[in-house]
Amino acid sequence: MSSVAELSSEVDAIRSKLSRYELLISRHEREDKEKDKSIREMRDKHSKEVQNLLKEHKERLSEAVSTVKSRLERQLAEMTAERNGCNDDAKKYKKKSTDLDVKLRTTSAKLKKAHELEQTMQARIAELEGEGKTKSGQAASMQAKIHKMKDVIAELEGVKAQLEAQCAQLTEALMQ
């Protein structure tokens, strides 16, 4: 009889432990679900923030490109007006040609530096992504800078082409 009571007592103890374990498992499952929900909410929040940052950077970049473009167009108009005013005196042509050559070399150097900076930034992004350390804010900022640099490079290439054309025209005028 005592062995039945002992066995019954052990069974009750095992059931009690089992019940506690089931409660612990249930609590951990609830906590895991809450953590998963919290993580999803945080990820969604960060995703929205990144989208907003990208939109903001895109708008800023568009404004900057517009500003640079209008400034370059104005400078080009001024340079064209200056060039057109130099048709009487050969010395003026020669000086303008020299100035344009200097501007062309300067623009070419700026263009080369811009290409190098773009490559450096692309390499840094790839490095950060490879190491798994890319932060959405940094990546967005780097991407925005790269896009801005590409736009500036394109504009500088246009200015370079225009300066080369102007140099050719001035050289032709000097030959006459």
PDB file of C-alpha atoms in Angstrom:
ATOM      1  CA  MET A   1       0.000   0.000   0.000  1.00  0.00           C
ATOM      2  CA  SER A   2       2.777   2.348   0.817  1.00  0.00           C
ATOM      3  CA  SER A   3       4.368   1.790  -2.581  1.00  0.00           C
ATOM      4  CA  VAL A   4       1.102   2.794  -4.278  1.00  0.00           C
ATOM      5  CA  ALA A   5       0.992   5.943  -2.167  1.00  0.00           C
ATOM      6  CA  GLU A   6       4.632   6.671  -3.020  1.00  0.00           C
ATOM      7  CA  LEU A   7       3.984   6.098  -6.696  1.00  0.00           C
ATOM      8  CA  SER A   8       0.886   8.271  -6.512  1.00  0.00           C
ATOM      9  CA  SER A   9       2.929  10.966  -4.784  1.00  0.00           C
ATOM     10  CA  GLU A  10       5.632  10.745  -7.478  1.00  0.00           C
ATOM     11  CA  VAL A  11       3.004  10.902 -10.215  1.00  0.00           C
ATOM     12  CA  ASP A  12       1.514  13.997  -8.571  1.00  0.00           C
ATOM     13  CA  ALA A  13       4.981  15.587  -8.328  1.00  0.00           C
ATOM     14  CA  ILE A  14       5.667  14.783 -12.001  1.00  0.00           C
ATOM     15  CA  ARG A  15       2.281  16.203 -12.997  1.00  0.00           C
ATOM     16  CA  SER A  16       3.034  19.353 -10.970  1.00  0.00           C
ATOM     17  CA  LYS A  17       6.415  19.750 -12.723  1.00  0.00           C
ATOM     18  CA  LEU A  18       4.812  19.045 -16.074  1.00  0.00           C
ATOM     19  CA  SER A  19       2.182  21.679 -15.381  1.00  0.00           C
ATOM     20  CA  ARG A  20       4.887  24.232 -14.449  1.00  0.00           C
ATOM     21  CA  TYR A  21       6.860  23.410 -17.593  1.00  0.00           C
ATOM     22  CA  GLU A  22       3.755  23.793 -19.713  1.00  0.00           C
ATOM     23  CA  LEU A  23       3.117  27.202 -18.103  1.00  0.00           C
ATOM     24  CA  LEU A  24       6.741  28.216 -18.768  1.00  0.00           C
ATOM     25  CA  ILE A  25       6.522  27.039 -22.380  1.00  0.00           C
ATOM     26  CA  SER A  26       3.257  28.916 -22.838  1.00  0.00           C
ATOM     27  CA  ARG A  27       4.732  32.081 -21.339  1.00  0.00           C
ATOM     28  CA  HIS A  28       7.846  31.827 -23.533  1.00  0.00           C
ATOM     29  CA  GLU A  29       5.695  31.315 -26.627  1.00  0.00           C
ATOM     30  CA  ARG A  30       3.683  34.453 -25.747  1.00  0.00           C
ATOM     31  CA  GLU A  31       6.876  36.414 -25.159  1.00  0.00           C
ATOM     32  CA  ASP A  32       8.301  35.176 -28.492  1.00  0.00           C
ATOM     33  CA  LYS A  33       5.138  36.258 -30.294  1.00  0.00           C
ATOM     34  CA  GLU A  34       5.319  39.683 -28.623  1.00  0.00           C
ATOM     35  CA  LYS A  35       9.003  40.017 -29.561  1.00  0.00           C
ATOM     36  CA  ASP A  36       8.270  38.990 -33.156  1.00  0.00           C
ATOM     37  CA  LYS A  37       5.489  41.560 -33.305  1.00  0.00           C
ATOM     38  CA  SER A  38       7.782  44.210 -31.817  1.00  0.00           C
ATOM     39  CA  ILE A  39      10.511  43.355 -34.316  1.00  0.00           C
ATOM     40  CA  ARG A  40       8.062  43.553 -37.249  1.00  0.00           C
ATOM     41  CA  GLU A  41       6.783  46.914 -36.018  1.00  0.00           C
ATOM     42  CA  MET A  42      10.336  48.220 -35.579  1.00  0.00           C
ATOM     43  CA  ARG A  43      11.334  46.951 -39.036  1.00  0.00           C
ATOM     44  CA  ASP A  44       8.263  48.577 -40.594  1.00  0.00           C
ATOM     45  CA  LYS A  45       9.003  51.819 -38.753  1.00  0.00           C
ATOM     46  CA  HIS A  46      12.625  51.816 -39.926  1.00  0.00           C
ATOM     47  CA  SER A  47      11.563  50.967 -43.455  1.00  0.00           C
ATOM     48  CA  LYS A  48       9.224  53.966 -43.481  1.00  0.00           C
ATOM     49  CA  GLU A  49      11.955  56.179 -42.047  1.00  0.00           C
ATOM     50  CA  VAL A  50      14.391  55.008 -44.719  1.00  0.00           C
ATOM     51  CA  GLN A  51      11.809  55.662 -47.444  1.00  0.00           C
ATOM     52  CA  ASN A  52      11.206  59.153 -46.048  1.00  0.00           C
ATOM     53  CA  LEU A  53      14.947  59.805 -45.898  1.00  0.00           C
ATOM     54  CA  LEU A  54      15.382  58.603 -49.469  1.00  0.00           C
ATOM     55  CA  LYS A  55      12.542  60.828 -50.620  1.00  0.00           C
ATOM     56  CA  GLU A  56      14.010  63.797 -48.740  1.00  0.00           C
ATOM     57  CA  HIS A  57      17.497  63.167 -50.165  1.00  0.00           C
ATOM     58  CA  LYS A  58      16.044  62.822 -53.654  1.00  0.00           C
ATOM     59  CA  GLU A  59      14.264  66.173 -53.307  1.00  0.00           C
ATOM     60  CA  ARG A  60      17.417  67.847 -51.995  1.00  0.00           C
ATOM     61  CA  LEU A  61      19.464  66.318 -54.769  1.00  0.00           C
ATOM     62  CA  SER A  62      16.966  67.504 -57.363  1.00  0.00           C
ATOM     63  CA  GLU A  63      17.148  71.031 -55.962  1.00  0.00           C
ATOM     64  CA  ALA A  64      20.957  70.924 -55.905  1.00  0.00           C
ATOM     65  CA  VAL A  65      21.108  69.643 -59.478  1.00  0.00           C
ATOM     66  CA  SER A  66      18.713  72.354 -60.608  1.00  0.00           C
ATOM     67  CA  THR A  67      20.809  75.010 -58.877  1.00  0.00           C
ATOM     68  CA  VAL A  68      24.054  73.716 -60.381  1.00  0.00           C
ATOM     69  CA  LYS A  69      22.476  73.411 -63.812  1.00  0.00           C
ATOM     70  CA  SER A  70      21.138  76.978 -63.791  1.00  0.00           C
ATOM     71  CA  ARG A  71      24.477  78.301 -62.509  1.00  0.00           C
ATOM     72  CA  LEU A  72      26.364  76.442 -65.253  1.00  0.00           C
ATOM     73  CA  GLU A  73      23.906  77.643 -67.911  1.00  0.00           C
ATOM     74  CA  ARG A  74      24.379  81.203 -66.683  1.00  0.00           C
ATOM     75  CA  GLN A  75      28.167  80.798 -66.729  1.00  0.00           C
ATOM     76  CA  LEU A  76      28.006  79.311 -70.199  1.00  0.00           C
ATOM     77  CA  ALA A  77      25.887  82.239 -71.408  1.00  0.00           C
ATOM     78  CA  GLU A  78      28.383  84.662 -69.872  1.00  0.00           C
ATOM     79  CA  MET A  79      31.309  82.820 -71.439  1.00  0.00           C
ATOM     80  CA  THR A  80      29.549  82.763 -74.815  1.00  0.00           C
ATOM     81  CA  ALA A  81      28.855  86.496 -74.597  1.00  0.00           C
ATOM     82  CA  GLU A  82      32.494  87.122 -73.663  1.00  0.00           C
ATOM     83  CA  ARG A  83      33.700  84.955 -76.558  1.00  0.00           C
ATOM     84  CA  ASN A  84      31.430  86.722 -79.037  1.00  0.00           C
ATOM     85  CA  GLY A  85      32.767  90.098 -77.905  1.00  0.00           C
ATOM     86  CA  CYS A  86      36.346  89.148 -78.794  1.00  0.00           C
ATOM     87  CA  ASN A  87      36.192  89.107 -82.602  1.00  0.00           C
ATOM     88  CA  ASP A  88      38.162  92.312 -83.419  1.00  0.00           C
ATOM     89  CA  ASP A  89      41.547  91.781 -81.846  1.00  0.00           C
ATOM     90  CA  ALA A  90      43.717  88.652 -82.300  1.00  0.00           C
ATOM     91  CA  LYS A  91      45.314  89.170 -78.890  1.00  0.00           C
ATOM     92  CA  LYS A  92      41.894  88.995 -77.278  1.00  0.00           C
ATOM     93  CA  TYR A  93      41.218  85.754 -79.122  1.00  0.00           C
ATOM     94  CA  LYS A  94      44.471  84.292 -77.951  1.00  0.00           C
ATOM     95  CA  LYS A  95      43.884  85.293 -74.318  1.00  0.00           C
ATOM     96  CA  LYS A  96      40.344  83.918 -74.353  1.00  0.00           C
ATOM     97  CA  SER A  97      41.617  80.713 -75.938  1.00  0.00           C
ATOM     98  CA  THR A  98      44.205  80.377 -73.198  1.00  0.00           C
ATOM     99  CA  ASP A  99      41.587  81.054 -70.504  1.00  0.00           C
ATOM    100  CA  LEU A 100      39.273  78.464 -72.010  1.00  0.00           C
ATOM    101  CA  ASP A 101      42.124  75.952 -72.168  1.00  0.00           C
ATOM    102  CA  VAL A 102      42.774  76.545 -68.458  1.00  0.00           C
ATOM    103  CA  LYS A 103      39.068  76.153 -67.693  1.00  0.00           C
ATOM    104  CA  LEU A 104      38.996  72.997 -69.794  1.00  0.00           C
ATOM    105  CA  ARG A 105      41.948  71.508 -67.906  1.00  0.00           C
ATOM    106  CA  THR A 106      40.368  72.512 -64.590  1.00  0.00           C
ATOM    107  CA  THR A 107      37.040  70.980 -65.600  1.00  0.00           C
ATOM    108  CA  SER A 108      38.804  67.807 -66.749  1.00  0.00           C
ATOM    109  CA  ALA A 109      40.629  67.556 -63.412  1.00  0.00           C
ATOM    110  CA  LYS A 110      37.366  68.078 -61.502  1.00  0.00           C
ATOM    111  CA  LEU A 111      35.712  65.429 -63.654  1.00  0.00           C
ATOM    112  CA  LYS A 112      38.510  62.962 -62.959  1.00  0.00           C
ATOM    113  CA  LYS A 113      38.278  63.628 -59.201  1.00  0.00           C
ATOM    114  CA  ALA A 114      34.514  63.207 -59.314  1.00  0.00           C
ATOM    115  CA  HIS A 115      34.914  59.816 -61.055  1.00  0.00           C
ATOM    116  CA  GLU A 116      37.456  58.740 -58.436  1.00  0.00           C
ATOM    117  CA  LEU A 117      35.186  59.862 -55.592  1.00  0.00           C
ATOM    118  CA  GLU A 118      32.270  57.954 -57.100  1.00  0.00           C
ATOM    119  CA  GLN A 119      34.371  54.781 -57.337  1.00  0.00           C
ATOM    120  CA  THR A 120      35.575  55.227 -53.747  1.00  0.00           C
ATOM    121  CA  MET A 121      32.013  55.676 -52.500  1.00  0.00           C
ATOM    122  CA  GLN A 122      30.816  52.615 -54.450  1.00  0.00           C
ATOM    123  CA  ALA A 123      33.654  50.553 -52.973  1.00  0.00           C
ATOM    124  CA  ARG A 124      32.821  51.737 -49.446  1.00  0.00           C
ATOM    125  CA  ILE A 125      29.151  50.800 -49.873  1.00  0.00           C
ATOM    126  CA  ALA A 126      30.138  47.363 -51.168  1.00  0.00           C
ATOM    127  CA  GLU A 127      32.503  46.946 -48.219  1.00  0.00           C
ATOM    128  CA  LEU A 128      29.827  47.902 -45.704  1.00  0.00           C
ATOM    129  CA  GLU A 129      27.294  45.587 -47.310  1.00  0.00           C
ATOM    130  CA  GLY A 130      29.837  42.740 -47.402  1.00  0.00           C
ATOM    131  CA  GLU A 131      30.532  43.093 -43.691  1.00  0.00           C
ATOM    132  CA  GLY A 132      26.853  43.242 -42.871  1.00  0.00           C
ATOM    133  CA  LYS A 133      27.254  46.638 -41.225  1.00  0.00           C
ATOM    134  CA  THR A 134      25.221  48.700 -43.656  1.00  0.00           C
ATOM    135  CA  LYS A 135      23.000  51.082 -41.797  1.00  0.00           C
ATOM    136  CA  SER A 136      20.022  52.304 -43.717  1.00  0.00           C
ATOM    137  CA  GLY A 137      20.751  55.974 -42.985  1.00  0.00           C
ATOM    138  CA  GLN A 138      24.389  55.706 -44.054  1.00  0.00           C
ATOM    139  CA  ALA A 139      23.555  53.727 -47.144  1.00  0.00           C
ATOM    140  CA  ALA A 140      20.866  56.196 -48.161  1.00  0.00           C
ATOM    141  CA  SER A 141      23.256  59.087 -47.599  1.00  0.00           C
ATOM    142  CA  MET A 142      26.002  57.402 -49.587  1.00  0.00           C
ATOM    143  CA  GLN A 143      23.593  56.561 -52.417  1.00  0.00           C
ATOM    144  CA  ALA A 144      22.348  60.146 -52.471  1.00  0.00           C
ATOM    145  CA  LYS A 145      25.923  61.432 -52.650  1.00  0.00           C
ATOM    146  CA  ILE A 146      26.704  59.017 -55.469  1.00  0.00           C
ATOM    147  CA  HIS A 147      23.655  60.097 -57.459  1.00  0.00           C
ATOM    148  CA  LYS A 148      24.575  63.731 -56.871  1.00  0.00           C
ATOM    149  CA  MET A 149      28.134  63.041 -58.012  1.00  0.00           C
ATOM    150  CA  LYS A 150      26.865  61.278 -61.151  1.00  0.00           C
ATOM    151  CA  ASP A 151      24.728  64.314 -61.987  1.00  0.00           C
ATOM    152  CA  VAL A 152      27.652  66.660 -61.361  1.00  0.00           C
ATOM    153  CA  ILE A 153      29.887  64.417 -63.489  1.00  0.00           C
ATOM    154  CA  ALA A 154      27.386  64.515 -66.338  1.00  0.00           C
ATOM    155  CA  GLU A 155      27.172  68.293 -66.109  1.00  0.00           C
ATOM    156  CA  LEU A 156      30.969  68.611 -65.979  1.00  0.00           C
ATOM    157  CA  GLU A 157      31.269  66.385 -69.036  1.00  0.00           C
ATOM    158  CA  GLY A 158      28.811  68.667 -70.835  1.00  0.00           C
ATOM    159  CA  VAL A 159      30.785  71.748 -69.808  1.00  0.00           C
ATOM    160  CA  LYS A 160      33.993  70.026 -70.904  1.00  0.00           C
ATOM    161  CA  ALA A 161      32.523  69.279 -74.341  1.00  0.00           C
ATOM    162  CA  GLN A 162      31.343  72.874 -74.674  1.00  0.00           C
ATOM    163  CA  LEU A 163      34.755  74.210 -73.639  1.00  0.00           C
ATOM    164  CA  GLU A 164      36.466  71.921 -76.158  1.00  0.00           C
ATOM    165  CA  ALA A 165      34.138  73.204 -78.867  1.00  0.00           C
ATOM    166  CA  GLN A 166      34.860  76.787 -77.863  1.00  0.00           C
ATOM    167  CA  CYS A 167      38.603  76.128 -77.905  1.00  0.00           C
ATOM    168  CA  ALA A 168      38.308  74.636 -81.374  1.00  0.00           C
ATOM    169  CA  GLN A 169      36.362  77.684 -82.591  1.00  0.00           C
ATOM    170  CA  LEU A 170      38.897  80.077 -81.092  1.00  0.00           C
ATOM    171  CA  THR A 171      41.780  78.118 -82.575  1.00  0.00           C
ATOM    172  CA  GLU A 172      40.068  78.215 -85.961  1.00  0.00           C
ATOM    173  CA  ALA A 173      39.506  81.973 -85.601  1.00  0.00           C
ATOM    174  CA  LEU A 174      43.198  82.458 -84.754  1.00  0.00           C
ATOM    175  CA  MET A 175      44.197  80.524 -87.859  1.00  0.00           C
ATOM    176  CA  GLN A 176      42.245  82.913 -90.137  1.00  0.00           C
TER     177      GLN A 176
END
